[in-house]
């Protein structure tokens, strides 16, 4: 059994390091190293078989000095309150690094959506909103999709929220279906954003994307759109890994000539899982799930969950790897980070790399407020500008002050939030 990592302790350790670099005063450190407000509650749901099940729900607001708390709500059977605390903190830094007027929050329900019928999922979404409705809203805290939640879940949540508050409040939640207040491009945004910053990194390293190969861990929404855009720009995906629900384990799928991304996505279910037998039919080589990290590629894209690159497996990263683009939240532990930094691998840190989703959520809210909706091209163009300019600021600071990309991103993000709490007179 490997060492277990607590994401909240990791998020705090990362913050403490930056607080030291920025020489923050004690009160600001105390205020920013933990969430400002936490809600823990129970959600009873009448199940299809007539029984009642009680689920644990959370909504944690880390900080709202720069604007309403913002961040997804996830379904995960292994969810812990500390994971949500960490994710809420990372949301604050994410919104700050791309400079959008939002704070950080995260929600979750401990459940396995695969074990729930659509009706049970709907009841869970509605129950979650009922328990927390007074503390959510377009100007207080705005949820969105995250692991295993989608546009339909967001719409059920909106539909529960609106009658309680007596009106139409599309800006209460983002990631809604297009036509129901959602923004064009929101589904693609996180994965596309990863590739925009990856493209910038390749340019800085003088590498032509057309000569590169990549391996992606995961096959969910973020992984799929990152894979699509990366291949469209001429990169070759040689390997992708995913959970196989039938086999109850993950596999890495490989094709050295390059995987046809569309045909792989065709056999992926709504939770980002691939059935091994179907992958075999596509002619893909089947390797163990953990083999994704040791592939001989130029680019690794962890796009699944937290704590995937640790001190135990970081040594297995191929000598060929030049860039790690962290599409997931918290995929790399600090002890692995040290190994990666020594190896001089260029890391695009999570809260910068995957900020495209929340950036587009912000655009969605702007459109909701205007009640006027942009064409897709306009959304994508704005997204690209935001992502590349955030990347540039982080890259410049990293070079100027000889910092890692993660430290530079943290310095920029934390500094802005620290200034916000100070100028509001909180500390
Ligand atoms: N769940 C996504 C994230 O981790 C998106 C959050 C949002 O759009 O508010 O960044």
PDB file of C-alpha atoms and ligand atoms in Angstrom, residues 70-73 91 94 106 142-147 174 186 190 329 354-355 357-359 361, ligand 1:
ATOM      1  CA  UNK A  70     -17.281  29.855  -7.918  1.00  0.00           C
ATOM      2  CA  UNK A  71     -16.670  26.198  -8.604  1.00  0.00           C
ATOM      3  CA  UNK A  72     -18.136  22.854  -9.490  1.00  0.00           C
ATOM      4  CA  UNK A  73     -20.080  20.266  -7.542  1.00  0.00           C
ATOM      5  CA  UNK A  91     -10.714  27.433  -7.379  1.00  0.00           C
ATOM      6  CA  UNK A  94      -7.707  29.504 -10.567  1.00  0.00           C
ATOM      7  CA  UNK A 106     -16.519  23.624  -4.388  1.00  0.00           C
ATOM      8  CA  UNK A 142     -22.223  29.912  -8.218  1.00  0.00           C
ATOM      9  CA  UNK A 143     -21.942  26.127  -8.765  1.00  0.00           C
ATOM     10  CA  UNK A 144     -20.983  24.346 -12.012  1.00  0.00           C
ATOM     11  CA  UNK A 145     -20.267  20.820 -13.266  1.00  0.00           C
ATOM     12  CA  UNK A 146     -17.274  18.844 -12.052  1.00  0.00           C
ATOM     13  CA  UNK A 147     -16.375  15.145 -11.877  1.00  0.00           C
ATOM     14  CA  UNK A 174     -23.116  27.584 -14.958  1.00  0.00           C
ATOM     15  CA  UNK A 186     -18.661  25.617 -22.301  1.00  0.00           C
ATOM     16  CA  UNK A 190     -11.652  23.163 -20.155  1.00  0.00           C
ATOM     17  CA  UNK A 329      -7.085  19.379 -10.250  1.00  0.00           C
ATOM     18  CA  UNK A 354      -7.537  23.834 -16.502  1.00  0.00           C
ATOM     19  CA  UNK A 355      -8.846  27.365 -15.933  1.00  0.00           C
ATOM     20  CA  UNK A 357     -13.777  25.809 -17.780  1.00  0.00           C
ATOM     21  CA  UNK A 358     -14.346  28.446 -15.155  1.00  0.00           C
ATOM     22  CA  UNK A 359     -13.339  31.190 -17.580  1.00  0.00           C
ATOM     23  CA  UNK A 361     -18.452  29.801 -16.863  1.00  0.00           C
TER      24      UNK A 361
HETATM   25  N1  LIG B   1     -15.296  22.227 -12.128  1.00  0.00           N
HETATM   26  C1  LIG B   1     -14.511  23.050 -12.984  1.00  0.00           C
HETATM   27  C2  LIG B   1     -13.171  23.335 -12.337  1.00  0.00           C
HETATM   28  O1  LIG B   1     -12.679  22.611 -11.515  1.00  0.00           O
HETATM   29  C3  LIG B   1     -15.246  24.281 -13.464  1.00  0.00           C
HETATM   30  C4  LIG B   1     -15.715  25.209 -12.390  1.00  0.00           C
HETATM   31  C5  LIG B   1     -16.684  26.302 -12.880  1.00  0.00           C
HETATM   32  O2  LIG B   1     -16.937  26.381 -14.059  1.00  0.00           O
HETATM   33  O3  LIG B   1     -17.136  27.027 -12.004  1.00  0.00           O
HETATM   34  O4  LIG B   1     -12.505  24.273 -12.705  1.00  0.00           O
END
